[in-house]
PDB file of C-alpha atoms in Angstrom:
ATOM      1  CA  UNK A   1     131.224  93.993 128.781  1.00 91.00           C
ATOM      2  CA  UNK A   2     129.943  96.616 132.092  1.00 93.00           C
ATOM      3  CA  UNK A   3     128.617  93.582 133.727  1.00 95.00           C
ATOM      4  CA  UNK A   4     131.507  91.085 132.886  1.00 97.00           C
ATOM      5  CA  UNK A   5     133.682  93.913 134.160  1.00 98.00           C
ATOM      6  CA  UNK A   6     131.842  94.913 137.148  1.00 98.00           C
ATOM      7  CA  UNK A   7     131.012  90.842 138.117  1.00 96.00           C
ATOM      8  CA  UNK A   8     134.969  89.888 138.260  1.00 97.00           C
ATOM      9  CA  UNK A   9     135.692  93.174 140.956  1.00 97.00           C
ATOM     10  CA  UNK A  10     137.235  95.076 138.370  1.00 98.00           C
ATOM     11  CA  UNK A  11     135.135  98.242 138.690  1.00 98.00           C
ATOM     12  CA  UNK A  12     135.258  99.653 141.945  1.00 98.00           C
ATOM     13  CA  UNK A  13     132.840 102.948 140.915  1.00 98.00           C
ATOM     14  CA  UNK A  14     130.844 104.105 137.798  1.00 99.00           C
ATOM     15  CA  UNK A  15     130.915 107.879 137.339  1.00 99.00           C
ATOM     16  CA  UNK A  16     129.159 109.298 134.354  1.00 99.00           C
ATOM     17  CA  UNK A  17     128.072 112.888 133.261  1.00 98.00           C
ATOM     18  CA  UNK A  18     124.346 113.988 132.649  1.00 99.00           C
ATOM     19  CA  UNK A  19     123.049 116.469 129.845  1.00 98.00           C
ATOM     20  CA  UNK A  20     119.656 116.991 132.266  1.00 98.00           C
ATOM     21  CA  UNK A  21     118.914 116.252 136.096  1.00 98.00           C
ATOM     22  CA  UNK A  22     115.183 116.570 137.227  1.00 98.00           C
ATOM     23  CA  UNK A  23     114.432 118.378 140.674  1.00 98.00           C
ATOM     24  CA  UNK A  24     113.988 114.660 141.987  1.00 98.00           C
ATOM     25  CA  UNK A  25     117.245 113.663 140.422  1.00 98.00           C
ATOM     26  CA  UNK A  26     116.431 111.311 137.864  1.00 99.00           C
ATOM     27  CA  UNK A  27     119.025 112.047 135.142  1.00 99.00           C
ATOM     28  CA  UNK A  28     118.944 111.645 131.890  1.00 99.00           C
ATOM     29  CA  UNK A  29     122.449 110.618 129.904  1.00 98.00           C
ATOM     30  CA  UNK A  30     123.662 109.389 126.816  1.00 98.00           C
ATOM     31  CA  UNK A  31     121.569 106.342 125.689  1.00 97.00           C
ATOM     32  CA  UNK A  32     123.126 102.937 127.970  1.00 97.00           C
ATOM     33  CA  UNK A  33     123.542 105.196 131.658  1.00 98.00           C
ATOM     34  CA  UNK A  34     120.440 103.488 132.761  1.00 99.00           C
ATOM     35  CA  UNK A  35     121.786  99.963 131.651  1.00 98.00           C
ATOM     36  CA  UNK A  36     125.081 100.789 133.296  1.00 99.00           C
ATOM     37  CA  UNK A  37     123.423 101.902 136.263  1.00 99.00           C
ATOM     38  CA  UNK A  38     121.086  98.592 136.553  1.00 99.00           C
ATOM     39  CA  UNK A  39     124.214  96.696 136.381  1.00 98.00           C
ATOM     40  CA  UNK A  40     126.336  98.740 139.047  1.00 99.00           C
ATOM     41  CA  UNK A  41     123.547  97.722 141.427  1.00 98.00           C
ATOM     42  CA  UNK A  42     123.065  94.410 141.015  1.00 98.00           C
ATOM     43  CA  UNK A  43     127.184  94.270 141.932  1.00 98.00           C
ATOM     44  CA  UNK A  44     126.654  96.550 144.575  1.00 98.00           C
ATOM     45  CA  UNK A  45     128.767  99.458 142.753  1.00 99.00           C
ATOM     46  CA  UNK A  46     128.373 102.959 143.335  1.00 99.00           C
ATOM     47  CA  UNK A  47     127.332 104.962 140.473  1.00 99.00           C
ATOM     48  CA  UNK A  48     127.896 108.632 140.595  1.00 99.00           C
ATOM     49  CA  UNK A  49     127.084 111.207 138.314  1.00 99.00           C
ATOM     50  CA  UNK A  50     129.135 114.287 137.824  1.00 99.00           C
ATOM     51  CA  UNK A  51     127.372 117.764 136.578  1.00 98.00           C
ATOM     52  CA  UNK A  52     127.735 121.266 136.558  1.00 98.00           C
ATOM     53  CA  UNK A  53     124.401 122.917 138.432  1.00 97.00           C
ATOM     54  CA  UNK A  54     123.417 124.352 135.458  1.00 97.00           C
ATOM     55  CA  UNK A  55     122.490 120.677 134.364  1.00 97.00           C
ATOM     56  CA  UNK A  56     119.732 120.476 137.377  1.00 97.00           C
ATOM     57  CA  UNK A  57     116.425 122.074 135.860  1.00 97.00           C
ATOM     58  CA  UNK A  58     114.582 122.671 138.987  1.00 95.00           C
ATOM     59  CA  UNK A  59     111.575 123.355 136.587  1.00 96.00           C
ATOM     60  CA  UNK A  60     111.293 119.363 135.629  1.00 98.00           C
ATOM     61  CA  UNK A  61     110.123 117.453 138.343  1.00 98.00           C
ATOM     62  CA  UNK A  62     110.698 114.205 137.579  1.00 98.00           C
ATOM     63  CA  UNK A  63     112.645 112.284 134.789  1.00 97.00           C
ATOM     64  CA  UNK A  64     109.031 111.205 133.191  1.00 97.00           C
ATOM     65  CA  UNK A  65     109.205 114.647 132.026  1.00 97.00           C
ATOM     66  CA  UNK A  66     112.065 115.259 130.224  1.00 97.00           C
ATOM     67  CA  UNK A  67     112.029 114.599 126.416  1.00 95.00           C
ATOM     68  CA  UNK A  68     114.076 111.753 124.999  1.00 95.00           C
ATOM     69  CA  UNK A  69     115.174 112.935 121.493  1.00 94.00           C
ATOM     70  CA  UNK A  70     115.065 110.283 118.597  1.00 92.00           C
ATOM     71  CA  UNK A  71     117.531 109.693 116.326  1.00 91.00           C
ATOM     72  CA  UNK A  72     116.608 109.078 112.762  1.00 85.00           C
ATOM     73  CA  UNK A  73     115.945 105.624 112.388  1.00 82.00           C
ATOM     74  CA  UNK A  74     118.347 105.385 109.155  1.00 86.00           C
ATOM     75  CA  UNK A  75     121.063 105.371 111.375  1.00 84.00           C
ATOM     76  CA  UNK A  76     120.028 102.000 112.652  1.00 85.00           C
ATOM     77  CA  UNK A  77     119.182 100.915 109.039  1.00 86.00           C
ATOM     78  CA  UNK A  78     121.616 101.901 106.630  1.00 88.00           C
ATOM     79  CA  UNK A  79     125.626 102.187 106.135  1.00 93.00           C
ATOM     80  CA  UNK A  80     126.697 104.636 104.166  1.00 92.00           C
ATOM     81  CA  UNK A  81     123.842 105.486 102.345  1.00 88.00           C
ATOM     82  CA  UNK A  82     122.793 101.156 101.955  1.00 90.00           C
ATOM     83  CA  UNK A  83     119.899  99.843 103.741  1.00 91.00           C
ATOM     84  CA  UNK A  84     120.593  96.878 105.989  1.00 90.00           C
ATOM     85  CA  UNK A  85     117.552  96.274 107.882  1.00 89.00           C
ATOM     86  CA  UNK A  86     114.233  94.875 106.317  1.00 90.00           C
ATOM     87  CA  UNK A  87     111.730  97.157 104.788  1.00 90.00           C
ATOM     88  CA  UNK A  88     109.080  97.537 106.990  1.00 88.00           C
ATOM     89  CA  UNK A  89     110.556  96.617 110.634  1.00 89.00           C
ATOM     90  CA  UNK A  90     109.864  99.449 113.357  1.00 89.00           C
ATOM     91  CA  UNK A  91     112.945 101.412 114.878  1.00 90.00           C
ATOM     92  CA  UNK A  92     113.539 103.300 117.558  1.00 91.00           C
ATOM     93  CA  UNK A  93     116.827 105.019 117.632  1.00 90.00           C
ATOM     94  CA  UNK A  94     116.994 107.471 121.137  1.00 93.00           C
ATOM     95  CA  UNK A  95     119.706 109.354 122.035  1.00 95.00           C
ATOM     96  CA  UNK A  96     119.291 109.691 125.248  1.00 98.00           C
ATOM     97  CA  UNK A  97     117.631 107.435 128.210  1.00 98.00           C
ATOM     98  CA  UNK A  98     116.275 108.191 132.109  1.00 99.00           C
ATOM     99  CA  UNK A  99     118.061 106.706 134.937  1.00 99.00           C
ATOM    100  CA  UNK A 100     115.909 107.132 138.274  1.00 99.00           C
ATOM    101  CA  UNK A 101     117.153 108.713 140.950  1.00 99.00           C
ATOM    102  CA  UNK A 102     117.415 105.457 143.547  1.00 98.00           C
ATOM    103  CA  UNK A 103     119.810 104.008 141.423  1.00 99.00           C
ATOM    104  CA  UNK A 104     122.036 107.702 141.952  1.00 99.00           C
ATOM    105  CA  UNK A 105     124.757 107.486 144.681  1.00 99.00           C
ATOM    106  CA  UNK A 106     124.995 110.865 144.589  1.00 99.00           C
ATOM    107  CA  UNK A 107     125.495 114.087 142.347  1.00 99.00           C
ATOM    108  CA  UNK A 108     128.724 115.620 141.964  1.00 98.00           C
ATOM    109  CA  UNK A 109     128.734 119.373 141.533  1.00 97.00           C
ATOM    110  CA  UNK A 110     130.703 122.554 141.294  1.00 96.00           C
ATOM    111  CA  UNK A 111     129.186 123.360 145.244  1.00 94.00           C
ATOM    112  CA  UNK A 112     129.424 119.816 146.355  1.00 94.00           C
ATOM    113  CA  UNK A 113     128.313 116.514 146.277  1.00 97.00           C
ATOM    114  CA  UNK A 114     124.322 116.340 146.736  1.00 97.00           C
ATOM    115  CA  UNK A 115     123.110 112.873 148.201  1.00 97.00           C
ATOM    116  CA  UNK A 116     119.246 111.263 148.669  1.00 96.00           C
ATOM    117  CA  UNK A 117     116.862 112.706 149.550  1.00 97.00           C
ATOM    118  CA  UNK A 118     117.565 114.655 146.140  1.00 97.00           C
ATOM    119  CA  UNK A 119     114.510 116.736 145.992  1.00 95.00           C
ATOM    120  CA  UNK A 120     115.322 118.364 149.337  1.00 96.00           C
ATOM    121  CA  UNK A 121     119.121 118.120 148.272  1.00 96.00           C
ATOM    122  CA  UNK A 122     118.908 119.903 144.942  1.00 95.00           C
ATOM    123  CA  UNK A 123     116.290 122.829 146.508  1.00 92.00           C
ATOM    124  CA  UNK A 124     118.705 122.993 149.079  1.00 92.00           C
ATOM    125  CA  UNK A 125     121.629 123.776 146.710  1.00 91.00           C
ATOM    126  CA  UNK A 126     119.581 126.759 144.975  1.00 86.00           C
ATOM    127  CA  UNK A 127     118.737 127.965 148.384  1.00 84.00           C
TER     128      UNK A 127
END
């Protein structure tokens, strides 16, 4: 529906939150940012992301980095307690994806908005 959305000029901006930024300021989100972000591209949308500096972890260099929790996989193949998927198939349920930093606008904080180059942007900030 993002796409749809974005392709008929009814999105004019994509803002999203982040639960992790890496010093280069991939960001890692809620499982579909990345997809969302892919798609405000292609339509030439900006997509922002909007976090406290307590989200940037200086420590992590790069999105690679961060973990990506999984999910258990019975969420994917059951309702309410009855399986709906085949025995057997493979799952992967994350909660969370990686959305590189080119595809950032920029990175709205408390002290400002930080824009690319993010590595020297974010060390900046802490400075």
């Amino acid at each position: 529906m993002a796409g749809w959305l974005m392709k008929k000029g009814l999105i004019q901006k994509v803002i999203v939150g982040a639960d992790r930024i890496a010093a280069n300021g991939d960001v890692a989100n809620k499982i579909g940012t990345y997809s969302v972000a892919v798609l405000a591209q292609r339509h030439n949308i900006p997509f922002y992301v909007a976090a406290p500096l307590s989200t940037l972890d200086t420590s992590t260099p790069h999105g690679d980095l961060i973990p990506i929790e999984e999910r258990p996989f019975e969420e994917v193949t059951h309702i309410k307690g009855q399986r709906i998927a085949p025995e057997g198939i493979k799952i992967r349920n994350p909660a969370f994806d990686v959305t590189p930093n080119e595809l950032v606008s920029a990175i709205i904080t408390e002290k400002g908005i930080i824009k690319a180059p993010y590595t020297e942007a974010i060390r900046h900030i802490f400075s």
